[in-house]
Amino acid sequence: MYGTYHKETTMAVLRNYPADLDPRVIDVIGRVADKWTMIVLDVLSEHGELRFSKLAQLASGISQKMLTQTVRQLERDGLVIRTIHPVIPPKVEYRLTDLGVSLAEALCGVWVWAAHNVDRIAASRRNYDNRSGD
Amino acid sequence: MYGTYHKETTMAVLRNYPADLDPRVIDVIGRVADKWTMIVLDVLSEHGELRFSKLAQLASGISQKMLTQTVRQLERDGLVIRTIHPVIPPKVEYRLTDLGVSLAEALCGVWVWAAHNVDRIAASRRNYDNRSGD
DNA sequence: CAGTATCCAGTCTGATACTG
DNA sequence: CAGTATCAGACTGGATACTG
């Protein structure tokens, strides 16, 4: 997610882009390919509309700052709708838009894959680390 | 991807994890949810076995450093196999393992989603930015 | 409650130079 | 060719303090 500021001074520029990967799509991927984004999207798709505090509670380990930042980006990209209820104390609720739901569905496969292969990956890492640190 | 060093001092710890999301799965997601990881995986799944330089060429915008780092992680996690051909000049080739292929397939849906919705997202952003900067 | 503002250590990045 | 080593700067996420 730092790629946003790379000044086109990398290898690819030497041969003016393979045009294989559309920069605009890459940009979107850069947004989606973020741990907190994936987690928030997942929580929201599993629990429906949630208020800020509940969302924080369910998104294991997120800080208030990151949660705010993440939901703002999601809102900007049209994936989440933020509803402010004018009451005291404040009540703000978040829910996925149709677009957000469709992304959550696409990401679902990744979650399933991850859950299904944790052990295999852990084993591979142990193996790799033993080789190196022989 | 910075989550690896968070010292359990965030909100979730206050109510000792909802246990909803498995920390080990979160860790895997953290690895996968990375721009370069997704791009390299995608390129490798589309082009089959590739040597370092070709991979760099196809993964638009990646620096040598990040490519090396990314393929090392993928190798460690058992998603990619690195073959060193003992010739001069050196020739190193990378290809997906079965596990890597299965992840690439899961990610494919995300790429399709991204390509399919670039315009909608761009529009949403313009809209959002106009509201703010009224 | 739901943020915003600020500070800061730690991390990531790209550039450059060098090796087998 | 395929790296490794190093460096400075940009950026990150978390903690803390404060507001409507």
XYZ file of C-alpha atoms (C1' of nucleotides) in Angstrom:
308
model
C 0.000 0.000 0.000
C 2.940 2.298 -0.348
C 2.840 1.980 -4.082
C 0.697 5.034 -4.339
C 3.680 7.291 -4.359
C 6.152 5.368 -6.437
C 7.466 7.775 -8.983
C 7.604 5.482 -11.956
C 11.292 5.050 -11.494
C 11.171 1.298 -11.175
C 12.065 -1.461 -13.546
C 8.798 -1.535 -15.370
C 9.248 1.977 -16.624
C 12.393 0.969 -18.470
C 10.260 -0.919 -20.920
C 7.139 1.232 -20.655
C 4.734 -1.189 -19.007
C 3.779 -4.567 -20.340
C 0.198 -3.269 -20.413
C -0.585 -6.698 -19.100
C -1.808 -5.277 -15.827
C -3.995 -2.195 -15.932
C -2.653 0.449 -13.534
C -6.157 1.365 -12.483
C -6.943 -2.198 -11.553
C -3.635 -2.430 -9.726
C -4.687 0.575 -7.738
C -7.933 -1.042 -6.693
C -6.096 -4.217 -5.768
C -3.751 -2.142 -3.671
C -6.719 -0.915 -1.711
C -8.353 -4.241 -1.251
C -5.129 -6.064 -0.475
C -5.008 -4.755 3.035
C -5.358 -6.718 6.216
C -7.782 -4.408 8.007
C -9.839 -3.839 4.899
C -10.312 -7.561 4.515
C -11.159 -8.026 8.162
C -13.651 -5.185 8.364
C -15.324 -6.312 5.177
C -15.541 -9.825 6.524
C -17.001 -8.773 9.864
C -19.535 -6.523 8.201
C -20.614 -9.229 5.806
C -21.079 -11.687 8.631
C -22.856 -9.444 11.075
C -24.740 -6.974 8.931
C -25.126 -3.410 10.143
C -22.885 -2.558 13.070
C -22.050 0.506 15.040
C -18.509 1.691 15.459
C -17.849 0.172 18.849
C -19.284 -3.194 17.919
C -17.270 -3.255 14.730
C -14.130 -2.540 16.719
C -14.977 -5.338 19.050
C -15.435 -7.881 16.306
C -12.435 -6.886 14.231
C -9.902 -8.523 16.472
C -6.959 -6.369 17.290
C -7.811 -3.258 15.326
C -7.082 0.119 16.865
C -9.566 2.931 16.844
C -7.412 4.887 14.461
C -7.152 2.109 11.925
C -10.803 1.310 12.147
C -11.738 4.914 11.458
C -9.287 5.102 8.605
C -10.415 1.833 7.092
C -14.121 2.555 7.201
C -13.537 6.003 5.719
C -11.711 4.506 2.758
C -14.389 1.908 2.323
C -17.011 4.615 2.414
C -15.127 6.673 -0.145
C -14.845 3.713 -2.463
C -18.557 3.069 -2.166
C -18.239 -0.235 -0.361
C -19.734 0.834 2.923
C -22.506 3.181 3.958
C -22.161 5.225 7.078
C -25.323 6.270 8.831
C -25.209 8.902 11.523
C -28.098 8.836 13.955
C -28.527 12.299 15.454
C -28.880 11.193 19.035
C -26.945 11.600 22.228
C -24.741 9.780 22.770
C -23.790 9.556 19.086
C -24.686 6.449 17.190
C -23.084 5.673 13.856
C -23.777 2.542 11.937
C -21.954 0.893 9.099
C -23.155 -1.584 6.550
C -22.012 -2.896 3.217
C -23.369 -1.518 -0.010
C -24.226 -3.888 -2.825
C -20.766 -3.258 -4.189
C -19.300 -4.051 -0.797
C -21.274 -7.254 -0.583
C -19.982 -8.341 -3.964
C -16.401 -7.727 -2.868
C -16.960 -9.549 0.388
C -18.178 -12.496 -1.613
C -15.089 -12.464 -3.775
C -12.920 -12.280 -0.670
C -14.779 -15.107 0.949
C -12.850 -17.570 -1.169
C -9.615 -16.180 0.172
C -10.755 -16.582 3.774
C -11.797 -20.128 3.132
C -8.473 -20.829 1.497
C -6.607 -19.310 4.434
C -8.557 -21.210 7.057
C -8.148 -24.389 5.100
C -4.404 -24.104 4.679
C -3.066 -22.566 7.888
C -1.409 -25.764 8.959
C 0.178 -26.466 5.635
C 1.641 -22.997 5.558
C 2.884 -23.233 9.118
C 4.559 -26.533 8.271
C 6.169 -25.084 5.179
C 7.558 -22.211 7.208
C 9.044 -24.474 9.840
C 10.612 -26.532 7.116
C 12.047 -23.494 5.369
C 13.384 -21.997 8.571
C 15.097 -25.224 9.545
C 16.875 -25.454 6.237
C 18.195 -21.941 6.540
C 19.220 -22.200 10.142
C 20.793 -25.639 9.681
C 1.115 -6.231 7.245
C 2.448 -4.421 10.257
C 0.223 -6.350 12.572
C 2.972 -8.814 13.301
C 4.348 -6.679 16.041
C 1.280 -5.288 17.707
C 1.677 -5.933 21.371
C -1.862 -6.933 22.214
C -2.529 -3.538 23.598
C -5.430 -2.756 21.349
C -9.120 -2.698 21.949
C -9.740 -6.361 21.367
C -7.595 -7.331 24.289
C -9.913 -5.494 26.628
C -12.469 -8.202 26.064
C -10.079 -11.060 25.356
C -10.814 -11.721 21.712
C -14.212 -12.531 20.305
C -12.668 -15.790 19.114
C -14.663 -15.087 16.017
C -11.542 -14.675 13.959
C -8.719 -17.148 14.464
C -5.420 -15.304 15.002
C -3.584 -17.834 12.879
C -5.919 -17.292 9.976
C -5.600 -13.550 10.452
C -1.880 -13.968 10.147
C -2.194 -15.795 6.852
C -4.599 -13.161 5.588
C -2.070 -10.537 6.563
C 0.436 -12.219 4.314
C -1.842 -12.680 1.378
C -3.391 -9.234 1.661
C -0.396 -7.577 0.095
C -0.260 -5.810 -3.214
C 2.954 -7.351 -4.491
C 2.031 -10.794 -3.285
C -1.200 -10.616 -5.234
C 0.505 -9.319 -8.331
C 3.315 -11.847 -8.333
C 0.887 -14.671 -7.736
C -1.259 -13.437 -10.568
C 1.611 -13.110 -13.012
C 2.940 -16.528 -12.132
C -0.441 -18.137 -12.541
C -0.902 -16.536 -15.919
C 2.543 -17.178 -17.337
C 3.689 -20.367 -15.668
C 7.364 -20.766 -14.837
C 9.337 -17.553 -15.095
C 12.835 -16.446 -14.332
C 13.537 -13.512 -12.074
C 14.008 -10.894 -14.751
C 10.909 -11.894 -16.675
C 8.872 -11.870 -13.508
C 10.105 -8.390 -12.731
C 9.149 -7.297 -16.194
C 5.630 -8.610 -15.953
C 4.915 -7.420 -12.431
C 4.421 -3.789 -13.363
C 6.231 -1.393 -11.138
C 7.886 -3.728 -8.706
C 11.409 -3.000 -7.557
C 14.083 -5.654 -7.497
C 14.154 -5.521 -3.749
C 10.453 -6.063 -3.314
C 10.388 -8.801 -5.895
C 13.125 -10.677 -4.084
C 11.407 -10.173 -0.772
C 8.027 -11.229 -2.098
C 9.192 -14.407 -3.813
C 11.162 -15.378 -0.698
C 8.078 -15.108 1.445
C 6.050 -17.028 -1.078
C 8.712 -19.697 -1.138
C 8.778 -19.887 2.630
C 5.025 -20.258 2.781
C 5.176 -23.054 0.243
C 3.361 -21.184 -2.493
C 6.223 -20.931 -4.928
C 9.121 -23.149 -5.890
C 12.466 -21.636 -6.693
C 14.709 -23.565 -9.028
C 18.337 -22.593 -9.382
C 19.966 -23.729 -12.588
C 23.722 -24.006 -12.036
C 24.757 -22.201 -15.170
C 26.565 -19.025 -16.033
C 25.050 -16.539 -16.136
C 22.762 -17.594 -13.288
C 19.262 -18.709 -14.110
C 16.625 -18.965 -11.434
C 13.090 -19.895 -12.175
C 9.924 -19.533 -10.163
C 6.669 -21.377 -10.442
C 3.613 -21.912 -8.292
C 3.220 -25.010 -6.174
C -0.166 -26.704 -6.021
C -0.862 -24.686 -2.924
C 0.117 -21.534 -4.780
C -2.157 -22.433 -7.657
C -5.065 -22.906 -5.294
C -4.477 -19.499 -3.753
C -4.155 -17.886 -7.154
C -7.507 -19.363 -8.037
C -9.068 -17.924 -4.916
C -7.549 -14.559 -5.697
C -8.751 -14.688 -9.257
C -12.209 -13.711 -8.107
C -10.800 -10.593 -6.516
C -9.017 -9.597 -9.706
C -12.155 -10.093 -11.712
C -14.093 -8.050 -9.205
C -11.512 -5.263 -9.324
C -11.393 -5.150 -13.105
C -15.151 -5.204 -13.261
C -15.668 -2.352 -10.800
C -12.858 0.113 -11.413
C -15.157 2.674 -12.898
C -17.770 2.402 -10.220
C -15.135 2.892 -7.549
C -13.577 5.830 -9.358
C -17.014 7.433 -9.606
C -17.706 6.875 -5.939
C -14.424 8.508 -5.040
C -15.095 11.560 -7.145
C -18.502 11.857 -5.576
C -17.123 11.538 -2.067
C -14.343 14.008 -2.680
C -16.733 16.570 -4.074
C -18.971 16.367 -1.042
C -16.086 16.964 1.306
C -14.561 19.756 -0.665
C -17.830 21.543 -1.306
C -20.225 7.142 21.814
C -17.521 8.271 17.955
C -14.439 10.373 16.639
C -10.029 13.941 15.855
C -5.189 15.478 16.733
C -0.575 14.550 17.793
C 3.569 12.099 18.702
C 6.852 8.450 17.723
C 9.046 4.043 17.191
C 9.185 0.891 13.779
C 8.616 -0.430 8.996
C 8.572 -0.173 4.121
C 10.328 1.692 -0.133
C 13.343 2.784 -3.950
C 17.990 3.999 -5.174
C 22.606 2.903 -5.393
C 26.616 0.162 -5.214
C 28.660 -4.251 -5.132
C 29.220 -9.721 -5.767
C 29.452 -14.694 -7.661
C 21.771 -12.752 -14.427
C 20.266 -12.768 -9.803
C 20.888 -11.370 -6.235
C 22.873 -8.864 -1.415
C 23.966 -4.708 1.444
C 23.089 -0.273 2.760
C 20.928 4.120 3.275
C 17.590 8.043 3.693
C 13.082 9.340 3.482
C 8.190 8.353 3.405
C 4.765 6.156 5.637
C 2.606 3.169 8.984
C 0.109 1.748 13.058
C -0.453 2.344 17.992
C -0.820 5.067 22.220
C -2.408 9.031 24.337
C -5.082 13.027 25.072
C -8.935 15.743 23.907
C -13.826 17.123 21.801
C -18.957 17.434 20.475
